PDB file of C-alpha atoms in Angstrom:
ATOM      1  CA  UNK A   1      69.030  33.966 -40.494  1.00 83.00           C
ATOM      2  CA  UNK A   2      69.495  33.469 -44.437  1.00 87.00           C
ATOM      3  CA  UNK A   3      66.553  35.834 -45.265  1.00 90.00           C
ATOM      4  CA  UNK A   4      68.064  38.704 -43.138  1.00 91.00           C
ATOM      5  CA  UNK A   5      70.364  39.543 -46.497  1.00 91.00           C
ATOM      6  CA  UNK A   6      67.420  39.068 -48.888  1.00 94.00           C
ATOM      7  CA  UNK A   7      65.103  41.529 -47.578  1.00 95.00           C
ATOM      8  CA  UNK A   8      67.636  44.060 -47.178  1.00 94.00           C
ATOM      9  CA  UNK A   9      68.856  43.745 -51.061  1.00 95.00           C
ATOM     10  CA  UNK A  10      65.129  43.573 -51.660  1.00 94.00           C
ATOM     11  CA  UNK A  11      64.626  47.425 -49.586  1.00 94.00           C
ATOM     12  CA  UNK A  12      67.988  48.475 -51.191  1.00 94.00           C
ATOM     13  CA  UNK A  13      66.973  47.566 -54.358  1.00 93.00           C
ATOM     14  CA  UNK A  14      63.988  49.726 -54.741  1.00 94.00           C
ATOM     15  CA  UNK A  15      63.509  53.297 -54.765  1.00 94.00           C
ATOM     16  CA  UNK A  16      62.590  55.080 -51.233  1.00 94.00           C
ATOM     17  CA  UNK A  17      61.490  58.522 -50.258  1.00 96.00           C
ATOM     18  CA  UNK A  18      61.848  59.687 -46.995  1.00 95.00           C
ATOM     19  CA  UNK A  19      62.030  63.748 -45.290  1.00 97.00           C
ATOM     20  CA  UNK A  20      65.250  64.692 -44.103  1.00 96.00           C
ATOM     21  CA  UNK A  21      67.321  68.753 -43.924  1.00 97.00           C
ATOM     22  CA  UNK A  22      68.970  69.611 -47.328  1.00 95.00           C
ATOM     23  CA  UNK A  23      72.012  71.833 -47.357  1.00 95.00           C
ATOM     24  CA  UNK A  24      70.549  74.691 -47.109  1.00 96.00           C
ATOM     25  CA  UNK A  25      69.189  73.203 -43.283  1.00 96.00           C
ATOM     26  CA  UNK A  26      65.636  73.386 -44.972  1.00 96.00           C
ATOM     27  CA  UNK A  27      63.150  70.420 -44.268  1.00 97.00           C
ATOM     28  CA  UNK A  28      62.884  68.389 -48.112  1.00 97.00           C
ATOM     29  CA  UNK A  29      61.978  65.261 -49.275  1.00 96.00           C
ATOM     30  CA  UNK A  30      64.614  63.152 -50.442  1.00 95.00           C
ATOM     31  CA  UNK A  31      63.947  60.302 -53.334  1.00 95.00           C
ATOM     32  CA  UNK A  32      66.877  57.457 -53.738  1.00 94.00           C
ATOM     33  CA  UNK A  33      66.440  55.117 -56.575  1.00 95.00           C
ATOM     34  CA  UNK A  34      67.184  51.816 -55.627  1.00 94.00           C
ATOM     35  CA  UNK A  35      70.325  50.008 -55.908  1.00 93.00           C
ATOM     36  CA  UNK A  36      70.071  47.013 -58.025  1.00 88.00           C
ATOM     37  CA  UNK A  37      73.698  45.984 -57.823  1.00 89.00           C
ATOM     38  CA  UNK A  38      73.510  44.959 -54.481  1.00 93.00           C
ATOM     39  CA  UNK A  39      75.143  41.668 -52.721  1.00 94.00           C
ATOM     40  CA  UNK A  40      74.949  39.898 -49.609  1.00 95.00           C
ATOM     41  CA  UNK A  41      77.621  39.176 -47.352  1.00 95.00           C
ATOM     42  CA  UNK A  42      77.991  36.390 -45.049  1.00 95.00           C
ATOM     43  CA  UNK A  43      79.681  37.100 -41.726  1.00 95.00           C
ATOM     44  CA  UNK A  44      78.728  33.939 -39.376  1.00 94.00           C
ATOM     45  CA  UNK A  45      77.603  34.894 -36.280  1.00 90.00           C
ATOM     46  CA  UNK A  46      78.001  33.652 -32.548  1.00 87.00           C
ATOM     47  CA  UNK A  47      76.487  30.041 -33.388  1.00 89.00           C
ATOM     48  CA  UNK A  48      79.535  29.971 -35.869  1.00 91.00           C
ATOM     49  CA  UNK A  49      80.706  30.402 -39.637  1.00 95.00           C
ATOM     50  CA  UNK A  50      78.091  30.286 -42.527  1.00 93.00           C
ATOM     51  CA  UNK A  51      81.079  30.399 -45.305  1.00 93.00           C
ATOM     52  CA  UNK A  52      81.232  27.365 -46.338  1.00 91.00           C
ATOM     53  CA  UNK A  53      79.521  25.345 -49.689  1.00 88.00           C
ATOM     54  CA  UNK A  54      76.111  24.295 -48.171  1.00 90.00           C
ATOM     55  CA  UNK A  55      75.737  27.800 -46.427  1.00 91.00           C
ATOM     56  CA  UNK A  56      76.354  29.759 -49.793  1.00 91.00           C
ATOM     57  CA  UNK A  57      74.102  27.136 -51.705  1.00 91.00           C
ATOM     58  CA  UNK A  58      71.448  28.170 -49.068  1.00 93.00           C
ATOM     59  CA  UNK A  59      71.421  31.503 -49.494  1.00 94.00           C
ATOM     60  CA  UNK A  60      71.922  30.823 -53.560  1.00 94.00           C
ATOM     61  CA  UNK A  61      67.859  29.258 -53.380  1.00 95.00           C
ATOM     62  CA  UNK A  62      66.796  31.823 -50.944  1.00 95.00           C
ATOM     63  CA  UNK A  63      68.155  34.697 -53.636  1.00 95.00           C
ATOM     64  CA  UNK A  64      67.017  33.110 -56.366  1.00 95.00           C
ATOM     65  CA  UNK A  65      63.218  32.679 -54.163  1.00 95.00           C
ATOM     66  CA  UNK A  66      63.180  36.578 -53.919  1.00 94.00           C
ATOM     67  CA  UNK A  67      64.262  37.069 -57.889  1.00 94.00           C
ATOM     68  CA  UNK A  68      67.454  38.834 -56.784  1.00 94.00           C
ATOM     69  CA  UNK A  69      70.711  38.690 -58.175  1.00 91.00           C
ATOM     70  CA  UNK A  70      72.489  35.637 -56.283  1.00 92.00           C
ATOM     71  CA  UNK A  71      75.749  37.839 -55.564  1.00 93.00           C
ATOM     72  CA  UNK A  72      77.568  37.016 -52.111  1.00 93.00           C
ATOM     73  CA  UNK A  73      80.561  38.566 -50.944  1.00 94.00           C
ATOM     74  CA  UNK A  74      82.209  36.481 -47.865  1.00 95.00           C
ATOM     75  CA  UNK A  75      83.469  38.318 -44.671  1.00 97.00           C
ATOM     76  CA  UNK A  76      86.667  36.057 -43.692  1.00 97.00           C
ATOM     77  CA  UNK A  77      86.834  37.970 -40.060  1.00 97.00           C
ATOM     78  CA  UNK A  78      83.840  37.997 -37.627  1.00 96.00           C
ATOM     79  CA  UNK A  79      81.773  34.949 -36.985  1.00 96.00           C
ATOM     80  CA  UNK A  80      83.535  32.859 -39.729  1.00 97.00           C
ATOM     81  CA  UNK A  81      86.625  33.343 -37.968  1.00 97.00           C
ATOM     82  CA  UNK A  82      85.104  32.519 -34.459  1.00 95.00           C
ATOM     83  CA  UNK A  83      86.409  35.809 -33.983  1.00 94.00           C
ATOM     84  CA  UNK A  84      89.848  35.240 -34.147  1.00 96.00           C
ATOM     85  CA  UNK A  85      91.520  37.521 -36.915  1.00 97.00           C
ATOM     86  CA  UNK A  86      94.352  34.865 -37.425  1.00 97.00           C
ATOM     87  CA  UNK A  87      91.737  32.263 -38.487  1.00 97.00           C
ATOM     88  CA  UNK A  88      90.895  34.655 -41.268  1.00 97.00           C
ATOM     89  CA  UNK A  89      93.660  32.942 -43.999  1.00 95.00           C
ATOM     90  CA  UNK A  90      91.861  29.654 -43.224  1.00 94.00           C
ATOM     91  CA  UNK A  91      88.414  31.261 -44.201  1.00 95.00           C
ATOM     92  CA  UNK A  92      90.118  32.988 -47.278  1.00 93.00           C
ATOM     93  CA  UNK A  93      91.614  29.178 -48.381  1.00 89.00           C
ATOM     94  CA  UNK A  94      87.716  27.406 -47.847  1.00 88.00           C
ATOM     95  CA  UNK A  95      86.594  30.183 -49.777  1.00 86.00           C
ATOM     96  CA  UNK A  96      88.835  30.401 -52.915  1.00 84.00           C
ATOM     97  CA  UNK A  97      88.543  26.314 -52.930  1.00 79.00           C
ATOM     98  CA  UNK A  98      84.996  26.500 -53.210  1.00 75.00           C
ATOM     99  CA  UNK A  99      85.308  29.193 -55.892  1.00 71.00           C
ATOM    100  CA  UNK A 100      87.125  26.981 -57.752  1.00 69.00           C
ATOM    101  CA  UNK A 101      84.841  24.303 -57.220  1.00 66.00           C
ATOM    102  CA  UNK A 102      82.166  26.452 -59.600  1.00 63.00           C
ATOM    103  CA  UNK A 103      80.481  28.464 -56.829  1.00 67.00           C
ATOM    104  CA  UNK A 104      80.113  31.022 -59.245  1.00 78.00           C
ATOM    105  CA  UNK A 105      77.930  33.400 -56.651  1.00 88.00           C
ATOM    106  CA  UNK A 106      81.412  34.403 -54.812  1.00 89.00           C
ATOM    107  CA  UNK A 107      81.769  38.275 -56.164  1.00 88.00           C
ATOM    108  CA  UNK A 108      84.741  38.505 -53.356  1.00 87.00           C
ATOM    109  CA  UNK A 109      86.030  38.440 -49.907  1.00 91.00           C
ATOM    110  CA  UNK A 110      86.422  40.681 -47.086  1.00 96.00           C
ATOM    111  CA  UNK A 111      89.665  40.451 -44.612  1.00 97.00           C
ATOM    112  CA  UNK A 112      90.013  42.619 -41.251  1.00 97.00           C
ATOM    113  CA  UNK A 113      93.435  44.231 -41.856  1.00 97.00           C
ATOM    114  CA  UNK A 114      95.574  47.191 -40.386  1.00 97.00           C
ATOM    115  CA  UNK A 115      98.915  48.254 -40.353  1.00 98.00           C
ATOM    116  CA  UNK A 116      99.512  46.302 -37.310  1.00 98.00           C
ATOM    117  CA  UNK A 117      98.473  43.302 -35.929  1.00 97.00           C
ATOM    118  CA  UNK A 118      95.987  42.482 -33.131  1.00 97.00           C
ATOM    119  CA  UNK A 119      93.451  44.600 -31.175  1.00 97.00           C
ATOM    120  CA  UNK A 120      93.745  47.080 -28.223  1.00 97.00           C
ATOM    121  CA  UNK A 121      91.180  48.860 -25.739  1.00 97.00           C
ATOM    122  CA  UNK A 122      90.664  52.654 -26.268  1.00 96.00           C
ATOM    123  CA  UNK A 123      93.132  54.341 -23.748  1.00 96.00           C
ATOM    124  CA  UNK A 124      95.609  57.142 -23.681  1.00 96.00           C
ATOM    125  CA  UNK A 125      98.120  55.046 -24.651  1.00 96.00           C
ATOM    126  CA  UNK A 126      97.460  53.712 -28.350  1.00 97.00           C
ATOM    127  CA  UNK A 127     100.311  51.819 -30.246  1.00 97.00           C
ATOM    128  CA  UNK A 128      99.950  53.210 -33.210  1.00 96.00           C
ATOM    129  CA  UNK A 129      98.328  50.996 -36.228  1.00 97.00           C
ATOM    130  CA  UNK A 130      96.806  49.090 -34.424  1.00 98.00           C
ATOM    131  CA  UNK A 131      93.215  48.251 -34.505  1.00 97.00           C
ATOM    132  CA  UNK A 132      90.642  49.432 -31.560  1.00 97.00           C
ATOM    133  CA  UNK A 133      87.210  47.672 -32.823  1.00 95.00           C
ATOM    134  CA  UNK A 134      88.353  44.276 -34.259  1.00 94.00           C
ATOM    135  CA  UNK A 135      91.157  42.636 -34.108  1.00 96.00           C
ATOM    136  CA  UNK A 136      92.882  42.572 -37.370  1.00 98.00           C
ATOM    137  CA  UNK A 137      95.853  40.778 -39.569  1.00 98.00           C
ATOM    138  CA  UNK A 138      98.854  43.026 -39.956  1.00 98.00           C
ATOM    139  CA  UNK A 139      99.587  44.859 -43.284  1.00 97.00           C
ATOM    140  CA  UNK A 140     102.521  42.447 -44.279  1.00 96.00           C
ATOM    141  CA  UNK A 141     100.068  39.371 -43.423  1.00 96.00           C
ATOM    142  CA  UNK A 142      97.924  40.429 -45.609  1.00 95.00           C
ATOM    143  CA  UNK A 143      99.936  41.214 -48.464  1.00 93.00           C
ATOM    144  CA  UNK A 144     101.196  37.353 -48.250  1.00 91.00           C
ATOM    145  CA  UNK A 145      98.092  35.958 -47.909  1.00 91.00           C
ATOM    146  CA  UNK A 146      97.013  37.803 -50.773  1.00 88.00           C
ATOM    147  CA  UNK A 147     100.140  37.051 -52.994  1.00 86.00           C
ATOM    148  CA  UNK A 148      99.635  33.206 -51.724  1.00 82.00           C
ATOM    149  CA  UNK A 149      96.221  33.675 -53.061  1.00 79.00           C
ATOM    150  CA  UNK A 150      97.293  35.321 -56.408  1.00 73.00           C
ATOM    151  CA  UNK A 151      96.178  32.995 -58.741  1.00 69.00           C
ATOM    152  CA  UNK A 152      92.791  31.654 -57.192  1.00 67.00           C
ATOM    153  CA  UNK A 153      92.380  35.708 -57.211  1.00 64.00           C
ATOM    154  CA  UNK A 154      93.279  36.481 -61.198  1.00 71.00           C
ATOM    155  CA  UNK A 155      90.834  33.305 -61.321  1.00 67.00           C
ATOM    156  CA  UNK A 156      87.500  34.708 -59.249  1.00 59.00           C
ATOM    157  CA  UNK A 157      88.088  37.885 -60.790  1.00 65.00           C
ATOM    158  CA  UNK A 158      87.806  36.867 -64.470  1.00 70.00           C
ATOM    159  CA  UNK A 159      85.081  34.803 -64.031  1.00 62.00           C
ATOM    160  CA  UNK A 160      83.284  37.097 -62.578  1.00 59.00           C
ATOM    161  CA  UNK A 161      83.912  39.961 -65.082  1.00 63.00           C
ATOM    162  CA  UNK A 162      81.905  37.034 -67.049  1.00 60.00           C
ATOM    163  CA  UNK A 163      78.776  37.505 -65.525  1.00 55.00           C
TER     164      UNK A 163
END
C-alpha cells in the first residue's frame, strides 16, 4: 500500500508536541519542528517486490498528489529480494539501470551487509560477523557489488546533487 509511506512522510514533516520525561526525570512537553527532507523507502513485502519502474512511477504520482518531495530510496533486501539476501545484486542492478533511464526520483538504495555472509539463529555458539536478524551479503561481496556499480553510483550522486 503505497499510501502508507506518503502518510508517514506527511506526518513526519510537520511539528508534533507530546508529553515525556526530560533529562532530569521530570514530566515535560516536547515540541518537534518536523522534517521537511523525508523520503519514501520501497522495501517490498511478503507479496513481492516494489522496486521496478512501474512501482516507482506509482509512488511518484502519489507523492505528487500529497504535495510531497518525490524522493525514493530502494531497499535491495527484504521483500524486494524475495527475502533472499543473495538476490540483492539483481535488485541493485535493476535500480541502477532504472535510474539511468531517468528515474530521477531515486535518491539512494540500501543493502543488508555484514562482515560475513548469511544469517544465524541466536544461540550460545554465535559465529562472529554473521547476522542474527536478516540474511546479509558479506563485506567482500558488498565491496565488489559497489565497485562494479561505481560508475552508475557516481552518475546517481551527480544527478541527486542537481536537485
